[in-house]
Amino acid sequence: MPVRTAVITAAGVGTRFLPISKSVPKEMLPLVDRPVLQYAVEQAAEAGIERVVLVTSRGKTAMEDYFDVAPELERTLRERGNAKLEPVEQAGRMTRIIAVRQPEPLGLGHAVLMAKEAVGNEPFIIYLPDEILLGEPSVTRQMLDAYERRGNAIGVVEVPWDDVSRYGVVEGEPLSDRETRLTRSVEKPPRDEAPSNLAIVGPYVFSPAIFGCLEEITTGAIGELQLTDAIALLAQREPVHAYRFEGERFDAGTPLGLMQTAVEIALRRPDYADEMRAWIKELAARL
Ligand code: G1P
């Protein structure tokens, strides 16, 4: 069965971005002139995903507005022959957004469970919107192919051992250079208890069996319902594999990471690259 639904979890309070996240959803912070959230939505749409279930929470409707058509703005831009018409039209027509709410911040696992009804009984892909993953073919394409080959697939990257306690980490047997058959996954293990330095960053592609697992798990690391614990349970019922995708990974989930990611993206944008590179050189000379 083809994967036609994406779930994007964007319900978090954004504590690391306070105070701006008091009134601006952290997923709407800019990477150049696009919100962080657009990178996942665009990749899903390009890979043929038909609809995006956005898990949101109170005060975050700016995300839905962004992906909606804006007829008056488009009319004004068209009348003025403004070049921004194209990206504005594109954002409003990228995909169909179905917003569901997570009423309380009970964890990533709980957030995904909020999408159960909207997804229905079919496979789907989950994105963590802070994770900006750039690849050719796209990381989404690589993960969908990985799912077709071997079933449930989760995107992982190698991280320095000192960082493992910030992530969900996988344990398993290597199937190939990039694939690991998962036997266990553990959320935020202390460094000396981590089974590997393969950190889960998504995207995740799951059969709907993950929902049953999410309903069974109990509170895990940091007092939250953890998706990583549901994956460990799923691995006892169906094959799950971790896939070390090809590409670059940027973490836009902290203020410093967001700034670094913005610079990296500007350097890849033809309309900004030259000026950005010249400025960075000039800046480096001043430091
Ligand atoms: C979440 C997940 C974790 C994953 C991480 C990647 O943690 O729970 O498994 O490795 O995202 O960014 P958070 O960053 O929300 O603490």
mmCIF file of C-alpha atoms and ligand atoms in Angstrom:
data_model
loop_
_atom_site.group_PDB
_atom_site.id
_atom_site.type_symbol
_atom_site.label_atom_id
_atom_site.label_comp_id
_atom_site.label_asym_id
_atom_site.label_seq_id
_atom_site.Cartn_x
_atom_site.Cartn_y
_atom_site.Cartn_z
ATOM 1 C CA MET A 1 0.000 0.000 0.000
ATOM 2 C CA PRO A 2 1.508 3.362 -0.970
ATOM 3 C CA VAL A 3 2.284 5.930 1.717
ATOM 4 C CA ARG A 4 -0.014 8.879 1.114
ATOM 5 C CA THR A 5 -0.117 10.559 4.523
ATOM 6 C CA ALA A 6 2.492 12.456 6.497
ATOM 7 C CA VAL A 7 2.240 13.328 10.161
ATOM 8 C CA ILE A 8 4.158 16.374 11.338
ATOM 9 C CA THR A 9 4.350 16.868 15.066
ATOM 10 C CA ALA A 10 4.313 20.576 15.830
ATOM 11 C CA ALA A 11 2.483 20.850 19.133
ATOM 12 C CA GLY A 12 5.434 21.640 21.409
ATOM 13 C CA VAL A 13 5.609 24.836 23.463
ATOM 14 C CA GLY A 14 9.069 25.630 22.113
ATOM 15 C CA THR A 15 10.666 26.278 25.498
ATOM 16 C CA ARG A 16 14.134 26.583 23.976
ATOM 17 C CA PHE A 17 12.926 29.509 21.869
ATOM 18 C CA LEU A 18 11.298 31.527 24.641
ATOM 19 C CA PRO A 19 10.487 34.355 24.710
ATOM 20 C CA ILE A 20 9.773 34.506 20.941
ATOM 21 C CA SER A 21 7.790 31.253 21.096
ATOM 22 C CA LYS A 22 5.326 32.975 23.449
ATOM 23 C CA SER A 23 3.472 34.161 20.365
ATOM 24 C CA VAL A 24 5.288 32.737 17.319
ATOM 25 C CA PRO A 25 5.238 28.951 16.877
ATOM 26 C CA LYS A 26 8.867 27.799 16.716
ATOM 27 C CA GLU A 27 8.014 25.929 13.512
ATOM 28 C CA MET A 28 7.202 29.323 11.934
ATOM 29 C CA LEU A 29 10.632 30.820 12.632
ATOM 30 C CA PRO A 30 12.428 31.623 9.390
ATOM 31 C CA LEU A 31 15.097 29.765 7.524
ATOM 32 C CA VAL A 32 15.858 32.637 5.146
ATOM 33 C CA ASP A 33 12.294 33.434 3.948
ATOM 34 C CA ARG A 34 10.525 30.119 4.581
ATOM 35 C CA PRO A 35 9.314 28.806 7.927
ATOM 36 C CA VAL A 36 11.123 25.791 9.373
ATOM 37 C CA LEU A 37 7.935 23.767 8.867
ATOM 38 C CA GLN A 38 7.976 24.233 5.101
ATOM 39 C CA TYR A 39 11.031 22.044 4.590
ATOM 40 C CA ALA A 40 9.219 18.868 5.748
ATOM 41 C CA VAL A 41 5.939 19.773 4.015
ATOM 42 C CA GLU A 42 7.697 20.505 0.718
ATOM 43 C CA GLN A 43 9.663 17.265 0.784
ATOM 44 C CA ALA A 44 6.514 15.273 1.507
ATOM 45 C CA ALA A 45 4.614 16.975 -1.333
ATOM 46 C CA GLU A 46 7.477 16.431 -3.777
ATOM 47 C CA ALA A 47 7.516 12.725 -2.935
ATOM 48 C CA GLY A 48 3.814 12.425 -3.807
ATOM 49 C CA ILE A 49 2.415 12.444 -0.263
ATOM 50 C CA GLU A 50 -1.168 13.668 -0.634
ATOM 51 C CA ARG A 51 -1.999 15.048 2.784
ATOM 52 C CA VAL A 52 -0.297 16.240 5.910
ATOM 53 C CA VAL A 53 -1.750 15.682 9.361
ATOM 54 C CA LEU A 54 -0.355 18.518 11.420
ATOM 55 C CA VAL A 55 -0.414 17.918 15.160
ATOM 56 C CA THR A 56 -0.714 21.365 16.695
ATOM 57 C CA SER A 57 -1.769 22.993 19.941
ATOM 58 C CA ARG A 58 -3.338 26.178 21.288
ATOM 59 C CA GLY A 59 -2.022 29.435 19.824
ATOM 60 C CA LYS A 60 -0.314 27.861 16.804
ATOM 61 C CA THR A 61 -2.850 28.484 14.006
ATOM 62 C CA ALA A 62 -0.267 30.562 12.086
ATOM 63 C CA MET A 63 0.981 27.224 10.751
ATOM 64 C CA GLU A 64 -2.350 26.325 9.130
ATOM 65 C CA ASP A 65 -2.784 29.863 7.771
ATOM 66 C CA TYR A 66 0.595 29.693 6.083
ATOM 67 C CA PHE A 67 -0.349 26.627 4.017
ATOM 68 C CA ASP A 68 -3.777 28.035 3.111
ATOM 69 C CA VAL A 69 -4.535 29.980 -0.086
ATOM 70 C CA ALA A 70 -4.432 33.775 0.443
ATOM 71 C CA PRO A 71 -6.647 35.168 -2.405
ATOM 72 C CA GLU A 72 -6.384 38.877 -1.480
ATOM 73 C CA LEU A 73 -2.632 38.839 -1.051
ATOM 74 C CA GLU A 74 -2.250 36.900 -4.302
ATOM 75 C CA ARG A 75 -4.473 39.413 -6.139
ATOM 76 C CA THR A 76 -2.415 42.345 -4.888
ATOM 77 C CA LEU A 77 0.888 40.697 -5.810
ATOM 78 C CA ARG A 78 -0.454 39.765 -9.257
ATOM 79 C CA GLU A 79 -1.650 43.318 -9.951
ATOM 80 C CA ARG A 80 1.746 44.685 -8.991
ATOM 81 C CA GLY A 81 3.669 42.059 -10.950
ATOM 82 C CA ASN A 82 5.499 41.170 -7.749
ATOM 83 C CA ALA A 83 7.935 38.248 -8.001
ATOM 84 C CA LYS A 84 6.856 36.980 -4.572
ATOM 85 C CA LEU A 85 3.551 35.830 -6.082
ATOM 86 C CA GLU A 86 5.024 32.477 -7.071
ATOM 87 C CA PRO A 87 6.326 31.403 -3.642
ATOM 88 C CA VAL A 88 3.148 32.707 -1.978
ATOM 89 C CA GLU A 89 0.935 30.702 -4.359
ATOM 90 C CA GLN A 90 3.159 27.677 -3.948
ATOM 91 C CA ALA A 91 2.942 27.682 -0.134
ATOM 92 C CA GLY A 92 -0.854 27.825 -0.238
ATOM 93 C CA ARG A 93 -1.208 24.951 -2.683
ATOM 94 C CA MET A 94 1.532 22.601 -1.592
ATOM 95 C CA THR A 95 -0.623 20.018 0.119
ATOM 96 C CA ARG A 96 -3.820 19.389 2.006
ATOM 97 C CA ILE A 97 -3.333 20.102 5.700
ATOM 98 C CA ILE A 98 -5.462 18.361 8.299
ATOM 99 C CA ALA A 99 -4.887 19.958 11.690
ATOM 100 C CA VAL A 100 -5.401 17.913 14.824
ATOM 101 C CA ARG A 101 -4.740 19.082 18.361
ATOM 102 C CA GLN A 102 -2.670 17.706 21.158
ATOM 103 C CA PRO A 103 -4.482 19.205 24.161
ATOM 104 C CA GLU A 104 -1.669 18.596 26.657
ATOM 105 C CA PRO A 105 2.101 18.270 26.179
ATOM 106 C CA LEU A 106 2.351 14.573 27.095
ATOM 107 C CA GLY A 107 5.212 13.686 24.748
ATOM 108 C CA LEU A 108 6.045 12.869 21.135
ATOM 109 C CA GLY A 109 4.395 9.439 21.340
ATOM 110 C CA HIS A 110 1.166 11.018 22.539
ATOM 111 C CA ALA A 111 1.353 13.662 19.787
ATOM 112 C CA VAL A 112 1.600 10.974 17.094
ATOM 113 C CA LEU A 113 -1.345 9.118 18.626
ATOM 114 C CA MET A 114 -3.477 12.263 18.131
ATOM 115 C CA ALA A 115 -3.156 11.632 14.360
ATOM 116 C CA LYS A 116 -4.532 8.082 14.508
ATOM 117 C CA GLU A 117 -8.054 8.800 13.250
ATOM 118 C CA ALA A 118 -6.906 11.145 10.511
ATOM 119 C CA VAL A 119 -4.305 8.658 9.238
ATOM 120 C CA GLY A 120 -6.605 5.622 9.291
ATOM 121 C CA ASN A 121 -5.486 2.051 8.747
ATOM 122 C CA GLU A 122 -2.587 2.652 6.370
ATOM 123 C CA PRO A 123 1.159 3.257 6.414
ATOM 124 C CA PHE A 124 2.369 6.814 6.976
ATOM 125 C CA ILE A 125 5.502 8.901 7.375
ATOM 126 C CA ILE A 126 6.326 11.035 10.436
ATOM 127 C CA TYR A 127 8.538 14.132 10.391
ATOM 128 C CA LEU A 128 10.141 15.982 13.281
ATOM 129 C CA PRO A 129 10.005 19.481 11.772
ATOM 130 C CA ASP A 130 13.167 20.749 13.541
ATOM 131 C CA GLU A 131 15.221 18.211 11.635
ATOM 132 C CA ILE A 132 16.234 19.742 8.314
ATOM 133 C CA LEU A 133 17.393 16.838 6.154
ATOM 134 C CA LEU A 134 18.774 17.556 2.705
ATOM 135 C CA GLY A 135 19.610 14.757 0.300
ATOM 136 C CA GLU A 136 19.621 13.852 -3.367
ATOM 137 C CA PRO A 137 17.383 11.873 -3.837
ATOM 138 C CA SER A 138 15.452 13.488 -1.012
ATOM 139 C CA VAL A 139 15.651 11.886 2.415
ATOM 140 C CA THR A 140 11.876 11.321 2.161
ATOM 141 C CA ARG A 141 12.365 9.370 -1.079
ATOM 142 C CA GLN A 142 15.147 7.307 0.508
ATOM 143 C CA MET A 143 12.976 6.487 3.535
ATOM 144 C CA LEU A 144 9.938 5.546 1.414
ATOM 145 C CA ASP A 145 12.169 3.234 -0.637
ATOM 146 C CA ALA A 146 13.593 1.759 2.570
ATOM 147 C CA TYR A 147 10.027 1.072 3.744
ATOM 148 C CA GLU A 148 9.138 -0.633 0.470
ATOM 149 C CA ARG A 149 12.208 -2.864 0.734
ATOM 150 C CA ARG A 150 11.958 -3.996 4.339
ATOM 151 C CA GLY A 151 8.909 -2.483 6.088
ATOM 152 C CA ASN A 152 8.967 -0.105 9.067
ATOM 153 C CA ALA A 153 11.899 2.261 8.658
ATOM 154 C CA ILE A 154 13.352 4.982 10.843
ATOM 155 C CA GLY A 155 15.900 7.580 9.747
ATOM 156 C CA VAL A 156 19.088 7.692 11.840
ATOM 157 C CA VAL A 157 22.370 9.581 11.813
ATOM 158 C CA GLU A 158 25.640 8.900 13.574
ATOM 159 C CA VAL A 159 26.237 11.444 16.341
ATOM 160 C CA PRO A 160 29.223 12.017 18.643
ATOM 161 C CA TRP A 161 29.009 9.727 21.699
ATOM 162 C CA ASP A 162 28.882 12.776 23.958
ATOM 163 C CA ASP A 163 25.545 13.742 22.376
ATOM 164 C CA VAL A 164 23.694 10.395 22.519
ATOM 165 C CA SER A 165 21.748 11.273 25.678
ATOM 166 C CA ARG A 166 19.806 13.934 23.723
ATOM 167 C CA TYR A 167 18.288 11.413 21.315
ATOM 168 C CA GLY A 168 16.392 8.218 20.777
ATOM 169 C CA VAL A 169 19.103 5.622 20.089
ATOM 170 C CA VAL A 170 18.850 2.278 18.272
ATOM 171 C CA GLU A 171 20.248 -1.177 18.950
ATOM 172 C CA GLY A 172 20.288 -3.954 16.377
ATOM 173 C CA GLU A 173 22.119 -6.127 13.885
ATOM 174 C CA PRO A 174 23.613 -4.635 10.730
ATOM 175 C CA LEU A 175 21.847 -5.733 7.547
ATOM 176 C CA SER A 176 24.051 -3.703 5.225
ATOM 177 C CA ASP A 177 26.277 -0.650 5.338
ATOM 178 C CA ARG A 178 23.283 1.648 5.934
ATOM 179 C CA GLU A 179 20.652 -0.649 7.418
ATOM 180 C CA THR A 180 20.266 -2.052 10.926
ATOM 181 C CA ARG A 181 17.606 -4.565 11.917
ATOM 182 C CA LEU A 182 16.286 -3.043 15.096
ATOM 183 C CA THR A 183 16.084 -5.098 18.263
ATOM 184 C CA ARG A 184 15.557 -2.232 20.688
ATOM 185 C CA SER A 185 15.383 1.556 20.843
ATOM 186 C CA VAL A 186 15.925 3.666 23.920
ATOM 187 C CA GLU A 187 15.071 7.318 24.544
ATOM 188 C CA LYS A 188 17.762 9.637 25.906
ATOM 189 C CA PRO A 189 20.077 6.994 27.388
ATOM 190 C CA PRO A 190 23.024 8.113 29.519
ATOM 191 C CA ARG A 191 26.194 7.901 27.437
ATOM 192 C CA ASP A 192 27.507 4.774 29.168
ATOM 193 C CA GLU A 193 24.216 2.927 28.692
ATOM 194 C CA ALA A 194 23.641 3.859 25.049
ATOM 195 C CA PRO A 195 23.576 0.778 22.790
ATOM 196 C CA SER A 196 25.019 2.725 19.823
ATOM 197 C CA ASN A 197 25.623 6.245 18.585
ATOM 198 C CA LEU A 198 22.944 5.919 15.890
ATOM 199 C CA ALA A 199 20.457 8.647 16.788
ATOM 200 C CA ILE A 200 16.882 8.734 15.531
ATOM 201 C CA VAL A 201 16.104 11.941 13.625
ATOM 202 C CA GLY A 202 13.354 10.640 11.344
ATOM 203 C CA PRO A 203 11.583 10.598 9.062
ATOM 204 C CA TYR A 204 9.892 7.447 10.321
ATOM 205 C CA VAL A 205 7.754 5.273 8.014
ATOM 206 C CA PHE A 206 5.416 2.949 9.887
ATOM 207 C CA SER A 207 2.619 0.512 9.320
ATOM 208 C CA PRO A 208 -0.504 1.466 11.328
ATOM 209 C CA ALA A 209 0.553 -1.162 13.922
ATOM 210 C CA ILE A 210 2.562 1.639 15.580
ATOM 211 C CA PHE A 211 -0.713 3.120 16.874
ATOM 212 C CA GLY A 212 -1.498 -0.031 18.899
ATOM 213 C CA CYS A 213 2.012 0.195 20.390
ATOM 214 C CA LEU A 214 1.511 3.882 21.235
ATOM 215 C CA GLU A 215 -1.677 2.957 23.069
ATOM 216 C CA GLU A 216 0.173 0.385 25.170
ATOM 217 C CA ILE A 217 3.260 2.260 26.303
ATOM 218 C CA THR A 218 3.492 3.988 29.654
ATOM 219 C CA THR A 219 5.351 7.120 30.675
ATOM 220 C CA GLY A 220 9.037 6.910 29.745
ATOM 221 C CA ALA A 221 12.062 9.221 29.656
ATOM 222 C CA ILE A 222 11.515 12.751 31.048
ATOM 223 C CA GLY A 223 8.019 11.763 32.200
ATOM 224 C CA GLU A 224 6.583 11.667 28.671
ATOM 225 C CA LEU A 225 4.990 9.090 26.354
ATOM 226 C CA GLN A 226 7.893 8.356 24.037
ATOM 227 C CA LEU A 227 7.612 7.341 20.378
ATOM 228 C CA THR A 228 10.954 5.566 20.861
ATOM 229 C CA ASP A 229 9.353 3.213 23.431
ATOM 230 C CA ALA A 230 6.524 2.401 21.014
ATOM 231 C CA ILE A 231 9.130 1.597 18.334
ATOM 232 C CA ALA A 232 10.840 -0.849 20.710
ATOM 233 C CA LEU A 233 7.472 -2.573 21.179
ATOM 234 C CA LEU A 234 6.754 -2.575 17.439
ATOM 235 C CA ALA A 235 10.119 -4.265 16.828
ATOM 236 C CA GLN A 236 8.855 -7.260 18.840
ATOM 237 C CA ARG A 237 5.865 -7.597 16.508
ATOM 238 C CA GLU A 238 7.002 -6.546 13.044
ATOM 239 C CA PRO A 239 10.400 -6.009 11.416
ATOM 240 C CA VAL A 240 11.697 -2.478 12.008
ATOM 241 C CA HIS A 241 14.927 -1.194 10.558
ATOM 242 C CA ALA A 242 17.012 1.885 11.054
ATOM 243 C CA TYR A 243 18.235 3.478 7.849
ATOM 244 C CA ARG A 244 21.288 5.738 7.830
ATOM 245 C CA PHE A 245 20.190 7.949 4.949
ATOM 246 C CA GLU A 246 22.520 9.787 2.594
ATOM 247 C CA GLY A 247 22.481 13.528 2.987
ATOM 248 C CA GLU A 248 23.071 16.411 5.328
ATOM 249 C CA ARG A 249 21.299 16.994 8.608
ATOM 250 C CA PHE A 250 20.797 20.343 10.327
ATOM 251 C CA ASP A 251 19.139 20.801 13.705
ATOM 252 C CA ALA A 252 16.912 23.879 13.701
ATOM 253 C CA GLY A 253 15.551 23.030 17.153
ATOM 254 C CA THR A 254 17.679 25.476 19.158
ATOM 255 C CA PRO A 255 18.375 29.199 18.599
ATOM 256 C CA LEU A 256 22.016 28.540 17.662
ATOM 257 C CA GLY A 257 21.079 25.606 15.438
ATOM 258 C CA LEU A 258 18.411 27.707 13.716
ATOM 259 C CA MET A 259 20.919 30.465 12.927
ATOM 260 C CA GLN A 260 23.478 27.966 11.613
ATOM 261 C CA THR A 261 20.857 26.191 9.504
ATOM 262 C CA ALA A 262 19.693 29.520 8.054
ATOM 263 C CA VAL A 263 23.254 30.344 6.972
ATOM 264 C CA GLU A 264 23.749 26.872 5.461
ATOM 265 C CA ILE A 265 20.525 27.224 3.486
ATOM 266 C CA ALA A 266 21.338 30.761 2.331
ATOM 267 C CA LEU A 267 24.658 29.418 0.989
ATOM 268 C CA ARG A 268 22.678 26.913 -1.102
ATOM 269 C CA ARG A 269 20.225 29.511 -2.448
ATOM 270 C CA PRO A 270 21.257 31.083 -5.762
ATOM 271 C CA ASP A 271 19.598 34.384 -4.763
ATOM 272 C CA TYR A 272 21.625 34.693 -1.534
ATOM 273 C CA ALA A 273 24.767 32.560 -1.911
ATOM 274 C CA ASP A 274 27.202 35.141 -3.334
ATOM 275 C CA GLU A 275 26.382 37.916 -0.884
ATOM 276 C CA MET A 276 26.279 35.508 2.028
ATOM 277 C CA ARG A 277 29.688 34.019 1.190
ATOM 278 C CA ALA A 278 31.242 37.481 0.802
ATOM 279 C CA TRP A 279 29.787 38.578 4.157
ATOM 280 C CA ILE A 280 30.982 35.434 5.968
ATOM 281 C CA LYS A 281 34.539 36.014 4.695
ATOM 282 C CA GLU A 282 34.439 39.632 5.752
ATOM 283 C CA LEU A 283 33.022 38.638 9.140
ATOM 284 C CA ALA A 284 35.656 35.923 9.676
ATOM 285 C CA ALA A 285 38.397 38.472 8.990
ATOM 286 C CA ARG A 286 36.960 40.660 11.746
ATOM 287 C CA LEU A 287 36.834 37.898 14.378
HETATM 288 C C1 G1P B 1 12.858 13.868 19.891
HETATM 289 C C2 G1P B 1 12.694 12.345 19.990
HETATM 290 C C3 G1P B 1 14.052 11.652 19.928
HETATM 291 C C4 G1P B 1 14.802 12.085 18.691
HETATM 292 C C5 G1P B 1 14.923 13.637 18.648
HETATM 293 C C6 G1P B 1 15.557 14.071 17.334
HETATM 294 O O1 G1P B 1 13.475 14.333 21.071
HETATM 295 O O2 G1P B 1 12.024 12.021 21.193
HETATM 296 O O3 G1P B 1 13.869 10.245 19.908
HETATM 297 O O4 G1P B 1 16.088 11.480 18.669
HETATM 298 O O5 G1P B 1 13.624 14.242 18.756
HETATM 299 O O6 G1P B 1 15.635 15.448 17.221
HETATM 300 P P1 G1P B 1 13.441 15.905 21.501
HETATM 301 O O7 G1P B 1 14.431 16.594 20.619
HETATM 302 O O8 G1P B 1 12.050 16.366 21.302
HETATM 303 O O9 G1P B 1 13.880 15.907 22.947
#
